[in-house]
Amino acid sequence: MKKLFLTFPILLLILSACGSQYDPEIEQVIELENEHLSDIGDDVNLTRDTTNFYVYADGGYVEIRYDNSAGEEQQAVYEEVDEDNYERHDGMPEEAENLTREYEEENK
C-alpha cells in the first residue's frame, strides 16, 4: 500500500511535466503574433501565461486569444500552410469554422 501512495504522486508529476503535444505549434504562434504586434506598434509582449490557445485539425489551426495594450480581447487564428509555415487570420477561416477543438489551454 505504501508503494501505491509513493507511486501516484511521482506518476502525476511526470505526466504534468510532459506538456502538450502541440507545444511547438503554440510556441511558434506566440512568436508570430508577437512579431505581428510589433509590426502594428502594439507594445504587448505575449507569453504562454497571458494567452489562451485552442488547437484544431491536429495542429493545422491554432487560435490565440489575449488582451491587447488597450485591454481589449484579441483573437487570431494561425493556419499551417506547410510545415512550420503559418498564415495569420483575424478570425476563424470559413473552411475551419466547424472543426472540433482538439486541445485548449486557458491561461488568462
Coordinates of N, CA, C and O in Angstrom, one line a residue:
M1 N 0.8 -1.2 0.0 CA 0.0 0.0 0.0 C 0.9 1.3 0.0 O 0.5 2.2 -0.7
K2 N 2.0 1.2 0.7 CA 2.9 2.4 0.8 C 3.4 2.7 -0.6 O 3.6 3.8 -1.0
K3 N 3.7 1.6 -1.4 CA 4.3 1.8 -2.7 C 3.3 2.6 -3.6 O 3.6 3.4 -4.4
L4 N 2.0 2.2 -3.5 CA 1.0 2.9 -4.2 C 0.9 4.4 -3.9 O 0.8 5.2 -4.8
F5 N 1.0 4.7 -2.6 CA 1.0 6.1 -2.2 C 2.2 6.9 -2.7 O 2.1 8.1 -2.9
L6 N 3.3 6.2 -2.9 CA 4.5 6.9 -3.4 C 4.5 7.0 -4.9 O 5.0 7.9 -5.5
T7 N 4.0 5.9 -5.5 CA 4.0 5.9 -7.0 C 3.0 6.9 -7.6 O 3.4 7.6 -8.6
F8 N 1.9 7.1 -7.0 CA 0.9 8.0 -7.6 C 1.4 9.4 -7.7 O 1.3 10.0 -8.8
P9 N 1.9 10.1 -6.7 CA 2.4 11.4 -6.8 C 3.6 11.5 -7.8 O 3.7 12.5 -8.6
I10 N 4.4 10.5 -7.9 CA 5.5 10.6 -8.9 C 5.0 10.5 -10.3 O 5.4 11.2 -11.2
L11 N 4.0 9.6 -10.5 CA 3.4 9.5 -11.8 C 2.7 10.8 -12.2 O 2.8 11.2 -13.4
L12 N 2.0 11.4 -11.3 CA 1.3 12.7 -11.6 C 2.3 13.8 -11.9 O 2.1 14.5 -12.9
L13 N 3.4 13.8 -11.3 CA 4.5 14.8 -11.6 C 5.1 14.6 -12.9 O 5.3 15.5 -13.7
I14 N 5.3 13.3 -13.3 CA 5.9 13.0 -14.6 C 4.9 13.4 -15.7 O 5.3 14.1 -16.7
L15 N 3.6 13.1 -15.5 CA 2.6 13.5 -16.5 C 2.4 15.0 -16.7 O 2.3 15.5 -17.8
S16 N 2.5 15.7 -15.6 CA 2.3 17.2 -15.7 C 3.5 17.8 -16.4 O 3.4 18.9 -16.9
A17 N 4.7 17.2 -16.3 CA 5.9 17.8 -16.8 C 6.0 17.6 -18.3 O 6.8 18.2 -19.0
C18 N 5.2 16.6 -18.9 CA 5.3 16.3 -20.3 C 4.8 17.4 -21.2 O 5.3 17.5 -22.3
G19 N 3.9 18.2 -20.8 CA 3.4 19.3 -21.6 C 2.4 18.7 -22.7 O 1.9 17.6 -22.6
S20 N 2.1 19.6 -23.6 CA 1.2 19.2 -24.7 C 1.9 18.8 -25.9 O 3.0 19.2 -26.2
Q21 N 1.2 17.9 -26.7 CA 1.8 17.5 -28.0 C 1.8 18.7 -29.0 O 2.5 18.6 -30.0
Y22 N 1.1 19.8 -28.6 CA 1.1 20.9 -29.5 C 2.0 22.1 -29.1 O 1.9 23.2 -29.5
D23 N 2.9 21.8 -28.1 CA 3.8 22.8 -27.7 C 4.6 23.5 -28.8 O 4.7 24.8 -28.8
P24 N 5.2 22.8 -29.8 CA 5.9 23.5 -30.8 C 5.0 24.5 -31.6 O 5.4 25.6 -31.9
E25 N 3.8 24.1 -31.9 CA 2.8 24.9 -32.7 C 2.5 26.2 -31.8 O 2.5 27.3 -32.3
I26 N 2.2 26.0 -30.5 CA 1.8 27.1 -29.7 C 3.0 28.1 -29.5 O 2.8 29.3 -29.6
E27 N 4.2 27.6 -29.3 CA 5.3 28.4 -29.2 C 5.6 29.2 -30.5 O 5.9 30.4 -30.4
Q28 N 5.4 28.6 -31.6 CA 5.6 29.3 -32.9 C 4.5 30.4 -33.1 O 4.8 31.5 -33.5
V29 N 3.3 30.1 -32.7 CA 2.2 31.1 -32.8 C 2.4 32.3 -31.9 O 2.2 33.4 -32.3
I30 N 2.9 32.0 -30.7 CA 3.3 33.2 -29.8 C 4.3 34.1 -30.5 O 4.2 35.3 -30.5
E31 N 5.3 33.4 -31.0 CA 6.4 34.2 -31.7 C 5.8 35.0 -32.9 O 6.1 36.2 -33.0
L32 N 5.0 34.4 -33.7 CA 4.4 35.0 -34.9 C 3.5 36.2 -34.5 O 3.5 37.3 -35.1
E33 N 2.7 36.0 -33.4 CA 1.8 37.0 -33.0 C 2.5 38.2 -32.4 O 2.2 39.3 -32.6
N34 N 3.6 37.9 -31.6 CA 4.4 39.0 -31.1 C 5.1 39.8 -32.2 O 5.1 41.0 -32.2
E35 N 5.5 39.1 -33.3 CA 6.0 39.9 -34.5 C 4.9 40.7 -35.1 O 5.2 41.9 -35.5
H36 N 3.7 40.2 -35.2 CA 2.6 40.9 -35.8 C 2.3 42.2 -34.9 O 2.2 43.3 -35.5
L37 N 2.3 42.0 -33.6 CA 2.0 43.1 -32.7 C 3.1 44.2 -32.8 O 2.8 45.4 -32.8
S38 N 4.3 43.8 -32.9 CA 5.4 44.7 -33.1 C 5.3 45.5 -34.4 O 5.5 46.7 -34.4
D39 N 4.9 44.8 -35.5 CA 4.7 45.4 -36.8 C 3.6 46.5 -36.7 O 3.7 47.5 -37.5
I40 N 2.6 46.3 -35.9 CA 1.5 47.3 -35.9 C 1.6 48.3 -34.7 O 0.8 49.1 -34.5
G41 N 2.7 48.2 -34.0 CA 3.0 49.2 -33.0 C 2.4 48.9 -31.6 O 2.3 49.8 -30.8
D42 N 1.9 47.7 -31.4 CA 1.3 47.4 -30.1 C 2.4 46.8 -29.2 O 3.2 45.9 -29.6
D43 N 2.6 47.4 -28.0 CA 3.7 47.0 -27.2 C 3.5 45.8 -26.2 O 4.2 45.6 -25.3
V44 N 2.4 45.0 -26.5 CA 2.2 43.8 -25.7 C 3.2 42.8 -26.1 O 3.5 42.6 -27.2
N45 N 3.7 42.1 -25.0 CA 4.6 41.0 -25.3 C 4.0 39.8 -24.7 O 3.9 39.5 -23.5
L46 N 3.4 39.0 -25.6 CA 2.6 37.8 -25.2 C 3.6 36.7 -24.7 O 4.7 36.5 -25.3
T47 N 3.1 36.0 -23.7 CA 3.7 34.8 -23.2 C 2.7 33.7 -23.1 O 1.5 34.0 -23.2
R48 N 3.1 32.5 -22.9 CA 2.1 31.4 -22.8 C 1.2 31.6 -21.6 O 0.0 31.2 -21.6
D49 N 1.7 32.3 -20.5 CA 0.9 32.5 -19.3 C -0.2 33.6 -19.5 O -1.1 33.7 -18.6
T50 N -0.1 34.4 -20.6 CA -1.0 35.5 -20.7 C -2.0 35.3 -21.9 O -2.7 36.3 -22.3
T51 N -2.0 34.1 -22.4 CA -2.8 33.9 -23.6 C -3.6 32.6 -23.5 O -3.2 31.7 -22.7
N52 N -4.7 32.5 -24.3 CA -5.4 31.3 -24.4 C -5.2 30.7 -25.8 O -5.1 31.4 -26.7
F53 N -5.1 29.4 -25.8 CA -4.9 28.7 -27.1 C -6.0 27.6 -27.3 O -6.4 26.9 -26.4
Y54 N -6.3 27.5 -28.6 CA -7.3 26.4 -29.0 C -6.7 25.8 -30.3 O -6.4 26.5 -31.2
V55 N -6.6 24.5 -30.3 CA -6.0 23.8 -31.4 C -7.0 23.0 -32.1 O -7.8 22.3 -31.5
Y56 N -7.0 23.0 -33.5 CA -7.9 22.3 -34.3 C -7.1 21.5 -35.4 O -6.0 21.9 -35.7
A57 N -7.7 20.5 -35.9 CA -7.2 19.7 -37.1 C -5.8 19.3 -36.9 O -4.9 19.5 -37.7
D58 N -5.5 18.7 -35.7 CA -4.2 18.1 -35.4 C -3.1 19.2 -35.6 O -2.0 18.9 -36.1
G59 N -3.4 20.4 -35.1 CA -2.4 21.5 -35.2 C -2.4 22.3 -36.4 O -1.6 23.2 -36.6
G60 N -3.4 22.0 -37.3 CA -3.5 22.7 -38.6 C -4.0 24.1 -38.4 O -3.7 25.0 -39.2
Y61 N -4.7 24.4 -37.3 CA -5.2 25.7 -36.9 C -4.9 25.9 -35.5 O -5.3 25.1 -34.6
V62 N -4.3 27.0 -35.1 CA -4.1 27.4 -33.7 C -4.7 28.8 -33.5 O -4.3 29.7 -34.1
E63 N -5.7 28.8 -32.6 CA -6.3 30.1 -32.3 C -5.7 30.6 -31.0 O -5.4 29.9 -30.1
I64 N -5.4 31.9 -31.0 CA -4.8 32.6 -29.9 C -5.7 33.7 -29.5 O -6.3 34.4 -30.3
R65 N -6.0 33.8 -28.2 CA -6.8 34.9 -27.6 C -6.0 35.6 -26.5 O -5.4 34.9 -25.7
Y66 N -6.0 36.9 -26.5 CA -5.3 37.7 -25.5 C -5.8 39.1 -25.4 O -6.7 39.5 -26.2
D67 N -5.4 39.8 -24.4 CA -5.8 41.2 -24.3 C -4.7 42.1 -24.8 O -3.5 41.9 -24.5
N68 N -5.1 43.1 -25.7 CA -4.1 44.0 -26.2 C -3.7 45.1 -25.2 O -4.2 45.0 -24.1
S69 N -2.9 46.0 -25.6 CA -2.4 47.0 -24.7 C -3.6 47.9 -24.2 O -3.5 48.6 -23.1
A70 N -4.7 48.0 -24.9 CA -5.8 48.8 -24.5 C -6.8 48.0 -23.7 O -7.8 48.4 -23.3
G71 N -6.4 46.7 -23.4 CA -7.3 45.8 -22.6 C -8.4 45.2 -23.3 O -9.3 44.6 -22.7
E72 N -8.4 45.2 -24.6 CA -9.4 44.6 -25.4 C -9.0 43.2 -25.9 O -7.9 43.0 -26.2
E73 N -10.0 42.3 -25.8 CA -9.6 40.9 -26.2 C -9.4 40.8 -27.7 O -10.2 41.4 -28.5
Q74 N -8.4 40.2 -28.1 CA -8.0 40.0 -29.5 C -8.0 38.5 -29.8 O -7.7 37.7 -28.9
Q75 N -8.3 38.2 -31.0 CA -8.3 36.8 -31.5 C -7.6 36.8 -32.8 O -7.8 37.6 -33.7
A76 N -6.8 35.8 -33.0 CA -6.1 35.5 -34.3 C -6.1 34.0 -34.5 O -6.0 33.2 -33.5
V77 N -6.2 33.5 -35.7 CA -6.0 32.1 -36.0 C -4.9 31.9 -37.0 O -4.8 32.6 -38.0
Y78 N -4.0 31.0 -36.6 CA -2.9 30.7 -37.5 C -3.1 29.4 -38.2 O -3.4 28.4 -37.5
E79 N -3.1 29.4 -39.5 CA -3.3 28.2 -40.3 C -2.0 27.7 -40.8 O -1.2 28.5 -41.4
E80 N -1.7 26.4 -40.6 CA -0.4 25.9 -41.0 C -0.6 25.6 -42.5 O -1.4 24.8 -43.0
V81 N 0.2 26.3 -43.3 CA 0.1 26.1 -44.8 C 1.1 25.1 -45.3 O 0.9 24.4 -46.3
D82 N 2.2 24.9 -44.6 CA 3.1 23.8 -44.7 C 3.9 23.7 -43.4 O 3.8 24.6 -42.6
E83 N 4.8 22.7 -43.3 CA 5.5 22.5 -42.1 C 6.2 23.8 -41.6 O 7.0 24.4 -42.3
D84 N 5.9 24.2 -40.4 CA 6.5 25.4 -39.7 C 6.2 26.7 -40.5 O 6.9 27.7 -40.3
N85 N 5.2 26.8 -41.3 CA 4.9 28.0 -42.0 C 3.4 28.2 -41.8 O 2.5 27.4 -42.2
Y86 N 3.0 29.4 -41.2 CA 1.6 29.7 -40.9 C 1.2 31.0 -41.5 O 1.9 31.9 -41.8
E87 N -0.1 31.0 -41.8 CA -0.8 32.2 -42.3 C -1.7 32.7 -41.2 O -2.5 31.9 -40.6
R88 N -1.7 34.0 -41.0 CA -2.5 34.6 -39.9 C -3.8 35.1 -40.5 O -3.9 35.6 -41.5
H89 N -4.9 34.8 -39.7 CA -6.2 35.2 -40.0 C -6.7 36.0 -38.8 O -6.5 35.6 -37.6
D90 N -7.5 37.0 -39.0 CA -8.1 37.8 -37.9 C -9.2 37.0 -37.1 O -9.5 37.3 -36.0
G91 N -9.8 36.0 -37.8 CA -10.8 35.2 -37.2 C -10.7 33.8 -37.7 O -9.8 33.5 -38.5
M92 N -11.6 32.9 -37.3 CA -11.6 31.6 -37.8 C -11.9 31.6 -39.3 O -13.0 32.1 -39.7
P93 N -11.1 31.0 -40.2 CA -11.4 30.9 -41.6 C -12.6 30.1 -41.8 O -12.9 29.1 -41.1
E94 N -13.4 30.4 -42.8 CA -14.7 29.8 -43.1 C -14.5 28.2 -43.2 O -15.4 27.5 -42.7
E95 N -13.5 27.8 -43.8 CA -13.3 26.3 -44.0 C -13.0 25.6 -42.7 O -13.1 24.4 -42.6
A96 N -12.7 26.3 -41.7 CA -12.4 25.7 -40.4 C -13.4 26.0 -39.3 O -13.3 25.5 -38.2
E97 N -14.5 26.7 -39.6 CA -15.5 27.0 -38.6 C -16.2 25.9 -37.9 O -16.6 26.0 -36.8
N98 N -16.3 24.7 -38.6 CA -17.0 23.6 -38.0 C -16.0 22.5 -37.4 O -16.5 21.4 -37.1
L99 N -14.8 22.8 -37.3 CA -13.8 21.9 -36.8 C -14.0 21.7 -35.3 O -14.4 22.7 -34.6
T100 N -13.7 20.6 -34.8 CA -13.8 20.3 -33.3 C -12.5 20.7 -32.7 O -11.4 20.3 -33.2
R101 N -12.6 21.3 -31.6 CA -11.4 21.7 -30.8 C -10.7 20.4 -30.2 O -11.4 19.7 -29.6
E102 N -9.4 20.3 -30.5 CA -8.7 19.1 -30.0 C -7.9 19.3 -28.8 O -7.6 18.4 -28.0
Y103 N -7.6 20.6 -28.5 CA -6.8 21.0 -27.4 C -7.2 22.4 -27.0 O -7.4 23.2 -27.9
E104 N -7.2 22.7 -25.7 CA -7.4 24.0 -25.3 C -6.5 24.3 -24.0 O -6.3 23.4 -23.2
E105 N -6.0 25.5 -24.0 CA -5.1 25.9 -22.9 C -5.6 27.3 -22.5 O -5.3 28.2 -23.3
E106 N -6.2 27.4 -21.4 CA -6.7 28.8 -20.9 C -5.8 29.2 -19.8 O -5.8 28.6 -18.7
N107 N -5.1 30.3 -20.0 CA -4.2 30.9 -19.0 C -4.5 32.3 -18.5 O -3.9 32.7 -17.6
K108 N -5.4 33.0 -19.2 CA -5.6 34.4 -18.8 C -7.0 34.5 -18.1 O -7.8 33.6 -18.2

